[in-house]
Structures are given as C-alpha cells and as structure tokens.
Short mmCIF file of C-alpha atoms in Angstrom, two decimals:
data_model
loop_
_atom_site.label_atom_id
_atom_site.label_comp_id
_atom_site.label_asym_id
_atom_site.label_seq_id
_atom_site.Cartn_x
_atom_site.Cartn_y
_atom_site.Cartn_z
CA UNK A 200 8.68 -10.75 20.16
CA UNK A 201 11.60 -13.43 21.19
CA UNK A 202 9.14 -15.47 24.09
CA UNK A 203 6.78 -18.07 23.65
CA UNK A 204 3.57 -16.17 24.41
CA UNK A 205 4.57 -13.98 21.76
CA UNK A 206 3.27 -16.35 19.19
CA UNK A 207 0.07 -17.02 21.37
CA UNK A 208 -3.17 -17.47 18.73
CA UNK A 209 -5.51 -14.19 18.56
CA UNK A 210 -8.52 -16.55 19.49
CA UNK A 211 -11.88 -15.97 21.39
CA UNK A 212 -10.70 -18.11 24.52
CA UNK A 213 -8.21 -15.81 25.04
CA UNK A 214 -10.78 -13.02 25.81
CA UNK A 215 -11.41 -11.79 29.19
CA UNK A 216 -14.77 -12.88 30.01
CA UNK A 217 -16.23 -9.39 30.43
CA UNK A 218 -15.26 -8.17 26.78
CA UNK A 219 -16.01 -12.15 25.58
CA UNK A 220 -19.40 -11.17 26.73
CA UNK A 221 -19.90 -7.38 25.39
CA UNK A 222 -18.85 -9.07 21.91
CA UNK A 223 -20.78 -12.56 21.89
CA UNK A 224 -23.07 -11.42 19.24
CA UNK A 225 -20.89 -9.87 16.94
CA UNK A 226 -17.81 -12.47 17.14
CA UNK A 227 -20.78 -15.15 16.38
CA UNK A 228 -21.33 -13.36 13.33
CA UNK A 229 -17.69 -12.89 12.50
CA UNK A 230 -16.97 -16.98 13.24
CA UNK A 231 -19.76 -18.66 13.13
CA UNK A 232 -20.83 -21.44 15.93
CA UNK A 233 -18.70 -23.78 17.75
CA UNK A 234 -20.25 -27.14 17.36
CA UNK A 235 -17.58 -29.86 16.60
CA UNK A 236 -19.59 -31.21 13.66
CA UNK A 237 -19.52 -27.75 12.15
CA UNK A 238 -15.58 -27.28 12.81
CA UNK A 239 -15.10 -30.51 11.40
CA UNK A 240 -17.05 -29.90 8.43
CA UNK A 241 -15.56 -26.16 8.07
CA UNK A 242 -11.80 -28.03 8.32
CA UNK A 243 -12.62 -30.77 5.48
CA UNK A 244 -14.45 -27.63 3.23
CA UNK A 245 -11.26 -25.24 3.70
CA UNK A 246 -8.92 -28.36 3.16
CA UNK A 247 -10.21 -28.84 -0.47
CA UNK A 248 -10.40 -24.99 -0.96
CA UNK A 249 -6.71 -24.28 -0.09
CA UNK A 250 -6.17 -27.62 -2.36
CA UNK A 251 -7.83 -26.10 -5.42
CA UNK A 252 -5.62 -22.58 -4.42
CA UNK A 253 -2.58 -24.79 -4.72
CA UNK A 254 -2.87 -26.01 -7.81
CA UNK A 255 -4.21 -22.60 -9.60
CA UNK A 256 -3.15 -20.27 -7.07
CA UNK A 257 -4.39 -17.13 -9.09
CA UNK A 258 -7.71 -18.37 -8.67
CA UNK A 259 -7.44 -15.97 -5.29
CA UNK A 260 -7.62 -13.23 -7.52
CA UNK A 261 -10.27 -13.69 -9.45
CA UNK A 262 -12.79 -14.27 -6.42
CA UNK A 263 -15.27 -11.31 -5.66
CA UNK A 264 -14.99 -9.55 -2.48
CA UNK A 265 -18.12 -11.39 -0.97
CA UNK A 266 -15.92 -15.06 -1.86
CA UNK A 267 -12.91 -13.34 -0.05
CA UNK A 268 -14.46 -12.62 3.12
CA UNK A 269 -16.63 -15.69 3.54
CA UNK A 270 -13.87 -17.86 2.66
CA UNK A 271 -11.29 -15.76 5.29
CA UNK A 272 -14.25 -16.31 7.97
CA UNK A 273 -14.89 -19.71 7.40
CA UNK A 274 -11.11 -20.14 8.49
CA UNK A 275 -11.54 -17.38 11.36
CA UNK A 276 -9.06 -14.97 9.86
CA UNK A 277 -10.26 -11.62 9.98
CA UNK A 278 -11.95 -10.03 6.82
CA UNK A 279 -11.69 -6.58 6.88
CA UNK A 280 -10.14 -4.34 4.61
CA UNK A 281 -10.37 -3.56 0.56
CA UNK A 282 -9.86 -6.19 -1.68
CA UNK A 283 -6.22 -6.38 -2.01
CA UNK A 284 -6.42 -6.47 1.38
CA UNK A 285 -8.50 -9.53 1.49
CA UNK A 286 -6.11 -11.40 -1.46
CA UNK A 287 -3.48 -10.69 0.46
CA UNK A 288 -4.65 -11.96 3.77
CA UNK A 289 -5.91 -15.32 1.79
CA UNK A 290 -2.49 -15.76 0.11
CA UNK A 291 -0.99 -15.73 3.25
CA UNK A 292 -2.73 -17.78 5.02
CA UNK A 293 -3.21 -20.15 1.82
CA UNK A 294 0.96 -20.26 1.96
CA UNK A 295 0.76 -21.20 5.46
CA UNK A 296 -2.03 -23.59 5.24
CA UNK A 297 -0.04 -25.77 2.47
CA UNK A 298 2.80 -25.52 4.19
CA UNK A 299 1.38 -27.45 6.82
CA UNK A 300 1.48 -24.42 9.19
CA UNK A 301 -1.89 -23.37 10.15
CA UNK A 302 -1.61 -21.38 13.14
CA UNK A 303 -1.15 -17.51 12.89
CA UNK A 304 0.90 -15.28 15.43
CA UNK A 305 -0.15 -12.17 16.81
CA UNK A 306 1.74 -10.39 14.00
CA UNK A 307 0.88 -12.10 10.75
CA UNK A 308 -3.06 -11.77 12.25
CA UNK A 309 -1.92 -8.00 12.44
CA UNK A 310 -0.89 -7.65 9.18
CA UNK A 311 -3.80 -8.71 7.68
CA UNK A 312 -6.09 -5.63 8.05
CA UNK A 313 -5.71 -1.83 8.18
CA UNK A 314 -7.78 -2.04 11.56
CA UNK A 315 -7.24 -3.82 14.52
CA UNK A 316 -9.86 -5.90 15.39
CA UNK A 317 -10.00 -5.99 19.72
CA UNK A 318 -7.58 -6.29 22.62
CA UNK A 319 -7.11 -9.82 23.93
CA UNK A 320 -5.25 -10.80 26.56
CA UNK A 321 -4.49 -14.31 28.11
CA UNK A 322 -6.12 -13.33 31.75
CA UNK A 323 -7.79 -10.52 33.54
CA UNK A 324 -5.58 -10.95 36.35
CA UNK A 325 -1.98 -11.95 34.83
CA UNK A 326 0.08 -14.69 35.14
CA UNK A 327 3.85 -14.57 35.49
CA UNK A 328 4.65 -15.30 31.99
CA UNK A 329 4.65 -12.54 29.76
CA UNK A 330 1.02 -11.42 28.04
CA UNK A 331 0.79 -10.04 24.57
CA UNK A 332 -1.75 -7.79 23.44
CA UNK A 333 -3.35 -6.73 20.32
CA UNK A 334 -4.07 -2.94 20.77
CA UNK A 335 -5.98 -0.50 18.50
CA UNK A 336 -3.65 1.92 16.93
CA UNK A 337 -5.18 4.73 19.44
CA UNK A 338 -3.91 2.96 22.75
CA UNK A 339 -1.41 5.78 24.52
CA UNK A 340 2.16 4.34 24.19
CA UNK A 341 5.14 5.96 25.55
CA UNK A 342 7.47 8.21 23.05
CA UNK A 343 5.04 8.22 19.91
CA UNK A 344 3.65 10.51 18.08
CA UNK A 345 0.54 12.53 19.36
CA UNK A 346 -2.66 12.46 17.83
CA UNK A 347 -5.95 13.37 19.30
CA UNK A 348 -8.12 9.34 19.27
CA UNK A 349 -10.61 7.78 21.77
CA UNK A 350 -8.22 4.58 23.93
CA UNK A 351 -9.61 1.18 23.68
CA UNK A 352 -9.99 -0.02 27.59
CA UNK A 353 -7.79 -2.66 27.87
CA UNK A 354 -6.79 -4.81 31.71
CA UNK A 355 -3.44 -3.02 31.59
CA UNK A 356 -4.96 0.67 30.96
CA UNK A 357 -4.01 2.18 34.28
CA UNK A 358 -0.43 0.67 34.18
CA UNK A 359 0.29 1.76 30.11
CA UNK A 360 -0.78 5.40 30.66
CA UNK A 361 1.75 5.80 33.99
CA UNK A 362 4.23 7.13 31.38
CA UNK A 363 4.41 10.76 30.05
CA UNK A 364 2.58 9.17 27.02
CA UNK A 365 1.52 10.24 23.50
CA UNK A 366 -0.65 8.28 21.11
CA UNK A 367 0.07 6.39 18.32
CA UNK A 368 -0.61 7.86 14.60
CA UNK A 369 -3.58 6.31 12.92
CA UNK A 370 -3.58 3.68 10.31
CA UNK A 371 -0.74 1.76 12.20
CA UNK A 372 -1.03 -1.69 13.97
CA UNK A 373 -0.02 -1.93 17.21
CA UNK A 374 1.18 -4.50 19.44
CA UNK A 375 2.35 -4.57 23.43
CA UNK A 376 4.53 -7.11 25.55
CA UNK A 377 3.95 -6.43 29.29
CA UNK A 378 5.23 -7.89 32.22
CA UNK A 379 2.96 -9.19 34.96
CA UNK A 380 2.45 -6.06 36.59
CA UNK A 381 1.76 -4.14 33.79
CA UNK A 382 4.88 -2.88 32.46
CA UNK A 383 5.31 -2.55 28.88
CA UNK A 384 8.47 -3.99 27.68
CA UNK A 385 8.38 -3.85 23.94
CA UNK A 386 6.25 -2.42 21.36
CA UNK A 387 5.60 -3.60 17.75
CA UNK A 388 3.88 -2.00 15.01
CA UNK A 389 3.03 -2.91 11.32
CA UNK A 390 3.65 0.24 8.80
CA UNK A 391 2.66 -0.98 5.88
CA UNK A 392 2.78 -4.92 6.28
CA UNK A 393 6.34 -4.15 7.83
CA UNK A 394 6.55 -4.89 11.51
CA UNK A 395 9.19 -2.21 13.12
CA UNK A 396 10.37 -2.49 16.42
CA UNK A 397 10.35 -0.45 19.00
CA UNK A 398 12.23 -0.79 22.39
CA UNK A 399 10.96 0.59 25.78
CA UNK A 400 13.22 0.76 29.06
CA UNK A 401 10.84 -1.21 31.57
CA UNK A 402 13.26 0.40 34.69
CA UNK A 403 12.62 4.34 33.61
CA UNK A 404 9.36 3.64 31.15
CA UNK A 405 11.09 5.34 28.12
CA UNK A 406 11.18 4.84 24.38
CA UNK A 407 14.86 5.94 23.14
CA UNK A 408 14.31 4.32 19.47
CA UNK A 409 11.82 4.55 16.84
CA UNK A 410 13.04 2.94 14.15
CA UNK A 411 10.34 2.94 11.26
CA UNK A 412 10.99 2.83 7.87
CA UNK A 413 8.05 5.63 5.91
CA UNK A 414 10.61 5.23 2.70
CA UNK A 415 9.58 1.79 1.44
CA UNK A 416 6.26 3.23 1.59
CA UNK A 417 4.86 4.09 -2.24
CA UNK A 418 3.89 7.96 -1.03
CA UNK A 419 2.83 10.19 -3.75
CA UNK A 420 -0.28 12.27 -4.81
CA UNK A 421 -0.40 10.94 -8.41
CA UNK A 422 1.35 7.92 -8.77
CA UNK A 423 1.81 6.37 -11.96
CA UNK A 424 1.91 2.78 -13.19
CA UNK A 425 4.91 0.77 -12.21
CA UNK A 426 5.98 3.67 -9.81
CA UNK A 427 7.67 1.70 -6.81
CA UNK A 428 9.32 3.05 -3.47
CA UNK A 429 13.04 3.11 -2.92
CA UNK A 430 14.38 0.65 -0.51
CA UNK A 431 18.05 1.07 -0.30
CA UNK A 432 18.18 -2.61 1.87
CA UNK A 433 16.26 -4.25 -1.32
CA UNK A 434 17.76 -2.08 -4.09
CA UNK A 435 21.19 -1.80 -3.46
CA UNK A 436 23.80 -3.98 -5.39
CA UNK A 437 26.31 -6.26 -3.16
CA UNK A 438 29.63 -5.01 -2.40
CA UNK A 439 32.19 -4.30 -4.80
CA UNK A 440 35.22 -7.24 -4.08
CA UNK A 441 38.46 -5.96 -2.80
CA UNK A 442 40.38 -6.55 -6.07
CA UNK A 443 38.23 -3.91 -7.62
CA UNK A 444 39.38 -0.28 -8.10
CA UNK A 445 36.62 2.28 -6.90
CA UNK A 446 35.67 5.56 -5.24
CA UNK A 447 32.81 5.70 -2.71
CA UNK A 448 31.50 9.46 -2.62
CA UNK A 449 28.69 10.95 -0.41
CA UNK A 450 27.41 14.03 -0.35
CA UNK A 451 24.80 15.77 2.12
CA UNK A 452 22.97 18.62 3.07
CA UNK A 453 23.72 18.92 7.00
CA UNK A 454 21.41 22.27 6.97
CA UNK A 455 24.18 23.64 9.97
CA UNK A 456 27.64 21.48 10.64
CA UNK A 457 28.00 22.47 14.38
CA UNK A 458 24.06 21.49 15.14
CA UNK A 459 24.05 18.50 13.81
CA UNK A 460 27.69 17.62 15.62
CA UNK A 461 26.13 18.83 18.70
CA UNK A 462 23.13 16.74 18.23
CA UNK A 463 22.66 13.90 20.21
CA UNK A 464 22.38 10.26 18.99
CA UNK A 465 24.26 11.31 16.13
CA UNK A 466 27.90 10.00 15.22
CA UNK A 467 29.95 11.28 12.46
CA UNK A 468 32.13 8.60 13.50
CA UNK A 469 29.42 5.76 12.94
CA UNK A 470 28.30 7.18 9.98
CA UNK A 471 32.25 6.97 8.40
CA UNK A 472 32.34 3.42 9.68
CA UNK A 473 29.07 2.00 7.82
CA UNK A 474 29.51 3.61 4.75
CA UNK A 475 32.88 3.69 4.59
CA UNK A 476 33.15 6.62 2.09
CA UNK A 477 36.25 7.88 0.82
CA UNK A 478 34.87 11.43 0.24
CA UNK A 479 32.05 13.26 1.91
CA UNK A 480 30.92 16.79 -0.01
CA UNK A 481 28.86 18.84 2.41
CA UNK A 482 26.17 21.83 1.50
CA UNK A 483 24.45 24.30 3.77
CA UNK A 484 27.52 23.80 6.33
CA UNK A 485 26.64 27.22 8.02
CA UNK A 486 30.26 28.34 9.00
CA UNK A 487 32.12 31.33 9.05
CA UNK A 488 35.72 31.48 8.07
CA UNK A 489 37.08 31.62 11.59
CA UNK A 490 35.43 28.26 12.59
CA UNK A 491 37.06 26.23 9.89
CA UNK A 492 39.80 25.40 11.72
CA UNK A 493 38.34 24.18 15.33
CA UNK A 494 35.59 22.05 13.26
CA UNK A 495 39.14 20.78 11.51
CA UNK A 496 40.64 19.52 14.40
CA UNK A 497 37.11 17.23 15.08
CA UNK A 498 37.58 15.38 11.87
CA UNK A 499 37.44 11.76 12.08
CA UNK A 500 40.83 9.94 11.57
CA UNK A 501 41.76 9.11 8.48
CA UNK A 502 39.87 12.26 6.60
CA UNK A 503 42.86 14.81 6.54
CA UNK A 504 41.97 16.65 3.79
CA UNK A 505 39.49 18.87 4.11
CA UNK A 506 38.23 21.87 2.14
CA UNK A 507 35.72 24.51 3.17
CA UNK A 508 33.89 27.64 1.27
CA UNK A 509 32.27 29.71 3.47
CA UNK A 510 29.70 32.96 2.96
CA UNK A 511 30.81 36.18 3.12
CA UNK A 512 28.04 38.50 2.28
CA UNK A 513 26.16 36.71 4.74
CA UNK A 514 27.43 35.12 7.75
CA UNK A 515 26.29 31.47 8.91
CA UNK A 516 24.59 31.07 5.71
CA UNK A 517 25.09 28.23 2.42
CA UNK A 518 28.21 27.26 2.70
CA UNK A 519 30.05 23.87 1.00
CA UNK A 520 32.92 21.48 1.87
CA UNK A 521 34.87 18.58 0.49
CA UNK A 522 36.50 16.01 2.85
CA UNK A 523 38.64 13.37 1.78
CA UNK A 524 41.28 10.45 2.54
CA UNK A 525 42.23 10.63 -0.74
CA UNK A 526 44.14 14.11 -1.54
CA UNK A 527 43.19 16.01 -4.63
CA UNK A 528 45.60 17.24 -6.72
CA UNK A 529 44.12 20.78 -7.05
CA UNK A 530 40.87 22.43 -5.49
CA UNK A 531 39.44 25.06 -6.32
CA UNK A 532 36.69 27.72 -4.77
CA UNK A 533 33.61 29.15 -6.43
CA UNK A 534 32.84 30.07 -10.02
CA UNK A 535 35.53 32.73 -10.79
CA UNK A 536 32.93 35.16 -11.15
CA UNK A 537 32.63 37.78 -7.77
CA UNK A 538 28.73 37.78 -8.65
CA UNK A 539 28.28 34.62 -8.15
CA UNK A 540 30.64 33.76 -5.44
CA UNK A 541 29.90 35.58 -2.02
CA UNK A 542 28.26 32.88 -0.72
CA UNK A 543 30.40 29.70 -0.53
CA UNK A 544 28.17 27.95 -2.79
CA UNK A 545 30.92 25.86 -5.16
CA UNK A 546 34.09 23.63 -4.20
CA UNK A 547 35.80 21.70 -6.96
CA UNK A 548 38.68 18.81 -6.07
CA UNK A 549 40.53 17.47 -9.00
CA UNK A 550 41.52 13.27 -8.77
CA UNK A 551 42.94 11.35 -11.22
CA UNK A 552 40.11 10.55 -13.31
CA UNK A 553 37.55 13.13 -12.69
CA UNK A 554 36.57 16.32 -10.79
CA UNK A 555 34.26 16.57 -8.43
CA UNK A 556 31.90 19.84 -7.17
CA UNK A 557 30.09 19.74 -4.26
CA UNK A 558 27.83 22.49 -4.86
CA UNK A 559 24.71 24.02 -3.34
CA UNK A 560 22.40 25.88 -5.98
CA UNK A 561 20.67 29.09 -4.68
CA UNK A 562 16.85 27.98 -3.78
CA UNK A 563 14.55 30.62 -5.81
CA UNK A 564 13.53 31.65 -2.39
CA UNK A 565 10.03 32.80 -1.09
CA UNK A 566 8.17 34.90 -3.49
CA UNK A 567 10.64 33.41 -6.62
CA UNK A 568 12.58 36.52 -5.69
CA UNK A 569 15.70 34.84 -7.18
CA UNK A 570 14.25 32.47 -9.23
CA UNK A 571 15.31 34.54 -12.60
CA UNK A 572 18.99 34.87 -11.14
CA UNK A 573 19.11 31.19 -10.88
CA UNK A 574 17.67 30.10 -14.18
CA UNK A 575 19.32 32.91 -16.12
CA UNK A 576 22.68 33.64 -14.29
CA UNK A 577 23.87 30.73 -12.01
CA UNK A 578 22.64 27.73 -13.71
CA UNK A 579 24.27 28.87 -17.17
CA UNK A 580 27.13 29.70 -15.50
CA UNK A 581 27.83 26.77 -13.79
CA UNK A 582 27.05 24.87 -16.66
CA UNK A 583 29.44 26.59 -18.63
CA UNK A 584 31.90 26.15 -16.05
CA UNK A 585 31.40 22.24 -15.99
CA UNK A 586 31.73 21.84 -19.19
CA UNK A 587 35.10 23.75 -19.48
CA UNK A 588 36.48 21.73 -16.90
CA UNK A 589 34.99 18.40 -19.11
CA UNK A 590 37.64 18.89 -21.46
CA UNK A 591 40.19 17.81 -19.56
CA UNK A 592 38.87 14.78 -17.65
CA UNK A 593 35.06 13.88 -16.65
CA UNK A 594 33.11 15.73 -14.45
CA UNK A 595 30.99 14.61 -11.30
CA UNK A 596 28.49 17.26 -9.79
CA UNK A 597 27.13 16.39 -6.54
CA UNK A 598 24.86 18.57 -3.88
CA UNK A 599 21.77 20.18 -3.14
CA UNK A 600 20.56 21.19 -6.62
CA UNK A 601 17.36 22.97 -5.22
CA UNK A 602 15.19 21.05 -7.96
CA UNK A 603 12.89 18.13 -8.32
CA UNK A 604 13.23 17.35 -11.91
CA UNK A 605 10.34 14.95 -12.27
CA UNK A 606 7.24 14.79 -10.94
CA UNK A 607 8.17 11.34 -9.55
CA UNK A 608 11.14 13.44 -7.90
CA UNK A 609 8.02 15.29 -5.26
CA UNK A 610 5.20 14.07 -3.25
CA UNK A 611 2.78 16.58 -4.65
CA UNK A 612 3.61 17.89 -8.58
CA UNK A 613 0.16 19.35 -8.47
CA UNK A 614 0.46 21.46 -5.56
CA UNK A 615 3.86 23.01 -5.86
CA UNK A 616 3.52 24.29 -9.68
CA UNK A 617 5.05 27.44 -8.43
CA UNK A 618 7.25 26.57 -5.14
CA UNK A 619 10.57 27.13 -5.32
CA UNK A 620 12.44 24.03 -6.45
CA UNK A 621 9.25 22.82 -9.05
CA UNK A 622 8.83 25.65 -11.22
CA UNK A 623 8.44 25.10 -14.83
CA UNK A 624 11.58 27.47 -15.25
CA UNK A 625 13.77 25.96 -12.70
CA UNK A 626 12.91 22.34 -14.12
CA UNK A 627 13.66 23.26 -17.66
CA UNK A 628 16.44 25.14 -16.46
CA UNK A 629 17.78 21.77 -14.76
CA UNK A 630 17.39 20.13 -18.17
CA UNK A 631 18.66 22.15 -20.42
CA UNK A 632 21.55 23.54 -18.40
CA UNK A 633 23.22 19.93 -17.08
CA UNK A 634 20.91 17.08 -19.20
CA UNK A 635 20.64 18.04 -22.43
CA UNK A 636 24.50 19.29 -22.10
CA UNK A 637 25.59 15.48 -21.57
CA UNK A 638 25.58 15.44 -17.50
CA UNK A 639 23.79 11.79 -16.65
CA UNK A 640 21.18 11.81 -13.50
CA UNK A 641 22.60 8.97 -11.84
CA UNK A 642 19.59 7.85 -9.64
CA UNK A 643 17.58 8.48 -12.31
CA UNK A 644 18.87 6.55 -14.65
CA UNK A 645 19.40 3.30 -12.47
CA UNK A 646 16.09 3.77 -10.73
CA UNK A 647 13.09 4.54 -13.35
CA UNK A 648 10.01 4.21 -11.86
CA UNK A 649 11.37 4.72 -8.37
CA UNK A 650 10.10 6.79 -5.93
CA UNK A 651 13.30 7.97 -3.43
CA UNK A 652 13.05 11.43 -1.64
CA UNK A 653 16.47 13.57 -0.25
CA UNK A 654 14.15 16.38 1.85
CA UNK A 655 11.61 16.10 4.02
CA UNK A 656 9.81 19.17 5.19
CA UNK A 657 10.17 20.10 9.24
CA UNK A 658 6.63 20.47 8.98
CA UNK A 659 3.54 18.42 8.60
CA UNK A 660 5.37 15.55 9.50
CA UNK A 661 6.85 15.48 5.70
CA UNK A 662 9.44 12.78 7.00
CA UNK A 663 7.62 10.34 8.88
CA UNK A 664 4.76 10.20 6.20
CA UNK A 665 7.48 10.46 3.31
CA UNK A 666 5.87 13.52 1.55
CA UNK A 667 8.97 15.08 0.69
CA UNK A 668 11.54 16.01 -2.56
CA UNK A 669 14.43 14.63 -4.39
CA UNK A 670 16.88 17.64 -4.70
CA UNK A 671 20.27 15.89 -4.10
CA UNK A 672 22.08 14.27 -6.97
CA UNK A 673 25.15 13.12 -8.35
CA UNK A 674 25.16 14.21 -12.25
CA UNK A 675 28.40 12.83 -13.80
CA UNK A 676 29.76 13.15 -17.59
CA UNK A 677 28.76 10.94 -19.72
CA UNK A 678 31.77 9.16 -20.65
CA UNK A 679 31.93 7.98 -17.23
CA UNK A 680 28.13 6.77 -16.67
CA UNK A 681 28.68 3.17 -17.27
CA UNK A 682 31.19 2.97 -14.28
CA UNK A 683 28.99 4.06 -11.74
CA UNK A 684 27.97 1.06 -10.04
CA UNK A 685 25.64 2.16 -7.45
CA UNK A 686 23.50 5.72 -6.79
CA UNK A 687 21.92 5.72 -3.61
CA UNK A 688 20.26 7.56 -1.35
CA UNK A 689 20.45 6.73 2.89
CA UNK A 690 17.01 7.95 3.96
CA UNK A 691 17.54 6.59 7.43
CA UNK A 692 20.23 9.10 8.24
CA UNK A 693 18.48 11.91 10.36
CA UNK A 694 19.91 15.15 11.85
CA UNK A 695 19.08 17.15 8.97
CA UNK A 696 16.33 17.75 6.82
CA UNK A 697 18.29 16.56 4.16
CA UNK A 698 19.49 12.30 3.93
CA UNK A 699 23.05 12.11 2.53
CA UNK A 700 23.27 10.52 -0.78
CA UNK A 701 25.77 8.08 -2.82
CA UNK A 702 27.51 7.39 -5.27
CA UNK A 703 30.09 4.46 -6.16
CA UNK A 704 32.50 4.88 -9.48
CA UNK A 705 34.12 2.12 -10.75
CA UNK A 706 38.00 3.23 -11.42
#
C-alpha cells in the first residue's frame, strides 16, 4: 500500500469507540496502564533492554517464552504464537529500535503472529482519506478460496459483502485498504511472512490476479534437518554474459497442449520472452497426428523447428515434442521397438555437442497395473538406448519421468509407498537404470537438501498448499555435468498440473 495511511500504526486509539469499550479489559491486560510516568519508565527500561540486545543479539534466542512475551508486551507488540514467532517478532522490533525506527507498520505487525488480533480503523464513519484495516483471516474477500468460518464484524462489513465473495484460507494474515465508501481497493495477505499483493478492480468488484508463492514455504510431511524450500528468485545464479556460449533448455508436461493454448491468461509468447529458451520440450501434448500441422502454424516466430510424436494406439493420449530455434542435426522418434513406440513417448534431437531426448515415461497406473512393464521393460530399454547414444556424444534426458526418486521429492512419502511414481520398485529402477549408469540428476546435484516440486494434483488444493511431487527432470551424462550452469524449476508458471523445468548448459 503506497498511501500515507498504509503506514498507520495499529494503536488502541485507532479503534472505533464501540470496539474499544468491548475490548477495554482485554487490551489493558495486553498493554498495561496509560499513565505518563509508567510510559516513561517503560521507554527507559526498554531502551536498556535493547541496548543489551545490540551488544549481544544472541541473547534473544536464550530468553524463555515468558520473558519474550513480557518484553514484547512492554513495547506494545502482540505476543502471540510459539517461541519461534516470539523470537522473530522481538528481533524485528529490536532491529527497528536499534536503527532508530520505533514505529511498526500494519504489514510488519501483521507478520509477527499466525493470528491477527482485531479490526482497526481510523474512524467509524470514514474520512476522505483511505482507511486501512487489519482483518482476521476469516473475513470475506472477493476472489479468494471458499472456506467455512466466522466473519469478524467491521465497520465496512456491509460494503465488502456486496461482492460475490469467497473466504480467505486460514493461517493467513490479511489487511485491506478501502475508499471512503467502503469499496475494497487493495488486499494484502501475509503467507509465511511474505506479503502477497492482490489487486482489486474497484469499478468491477473483481480480483483478476492472485499472486501467491506457496513454493517458498517448506511443505513436507516428514522434513529432515537442513531442508529448505526451493525459491527460484533467490537460488538461481545471475544470467550468463553475452560472450559466454550456452544453450537454455526448457521442459514441460502441458497436460494437453490445445487446452493450454485456449486457456485464458496464458501466453506462450510472454513465456518465451521471459525465459528466452533455445529449446522447449513438451510431454503429454495429447495431440493426434492430424492436429500437428495446425499447431505448427501457431508457433512463435523464431521457433520454426518442431518435431512431434503422437500416440497411435490411443488417440488424444500421451505425446511428446521438441520445439527449437536451433536446427538439429538429426531427429529420431521412439526407441525403435514397436512395443514401446505406439504411444508417442519419446523424441530425440541431435545437436552439435549433445543428444536431447524429450521423454514421457509410462505411469504405472491405477492399481499399479503397468508397474511391471515400466520397471522391467521400458526403463531398461530407454537406459540402453541412452548408453548407445552416449558412445557418440553426451546425452540429456528431460521430461516427466514419473518417479519421485527420494523422500525429499514428495510431500507425503509415508502415505504414497504404494502409489504410482513412488513405489520402491520405481525408485530402485530409476537409480539402477539411470543414476547408477552415469546420468546425473542436475537439480538434486545443484540443490541438495532443497524441496522443490514440479507436479501438484488438482484435488485437495495441492498446488496452493505446495503438496507436490518432483517428477520432471534433466538427467545429463556425467561428462557434461560440470557444464550445467543452472538447473531450475519455474514454480510460478500455471496452466498445467506440472510446471516447467529448465537447464542452462555451457557449450
């Protein structure tokens, strides 16, 4: 929020009179009395305390929960949450105090706790200036996921509820800015200490863009010590200089290419401009051979080289492709074995310094009916094919390999022991046929101990809660593993139940 009022403090005096009366006893217990002498004494004592923190910052970590709460309350900061929340809140305030900034904004106070305290507004009848409210997560706001829960009463409740509203998911702190008539202008919510902007169209009463970053939150049923979430904004290296020769490869299971291209809000042009990839590999295109020519007419300028493999045994199923602005030396389709090549699961393009394979490994299916075929026939045959190619030049295999190899690669490992993609047989086959034969999992080598998913099921809010699987890979020959500059996940790209993955390879 950019207006002056967006920085208004959350103070008792800003409460509407009716609310202040109701909360009087509770607030007195939180902030103490209002006598001038006690305030002065509090300021002096807190100054001494923060001087100690300045000399010994680690002191905060050694404080008990009771000491943390008492210190926070003495300076008027909400003291809710577990010890970690209290420590973070006190550290944040201490830094402000030491820097000479003792005023806390709405956003800063909202991030101190997993719960917000109450509704606060400047005046009950609103001034001409914008009003900022700090609202409980149960408040109804346009365009957000529907959940049951009570709505906190506020002075603008009637105005906000004029929209076709949905409720905010729990465990999120939300602040709303409205105009003099109660019209919602902007909503901000804090998700795991990150403030996410959600812009509201005041004229139409809609919220067209919801930008959350759930992948920056560690989501795992059984996290190990040292694990951290993957964040492409902070973990990707800086772009290579123009005098460095490299190729940028991208791979994406699009879960139906025609449906993706029709999706409102998706732009292949914007994605290509943002990522500036040289080669795009696709899986699960679900195209028939008769669709390919029409799709080729829609290709973005500069990517004239495209190669498509479609399923002929089951129409509108599977399918892979390679789209490139660099013309390959040669192209092959399938593994050369009819039993494996009727579903359009593999395209290979030969470039100057490597072979690139876009692959869609068969899913073991419901009831694991194809598990035996996958681990005893497909995996070994693909592995042998790659080793044969490797005799000429290094090999890169990318695509949906339908296996979360390690427990770090799946949100709920214990609950999926017999689920397709995480059975012991598939994981062992992945290791035996690929990793043990000299092919490197580039993301895991670059990011050991990092939780990053590439697939989220549509049910149970998998993506918004970051409950996913890492099924999409770039595997490379050991001989070129050191030339991998970046192996990354584009978690923010929607349109499919998978997100793209990328590889930057120095030539």
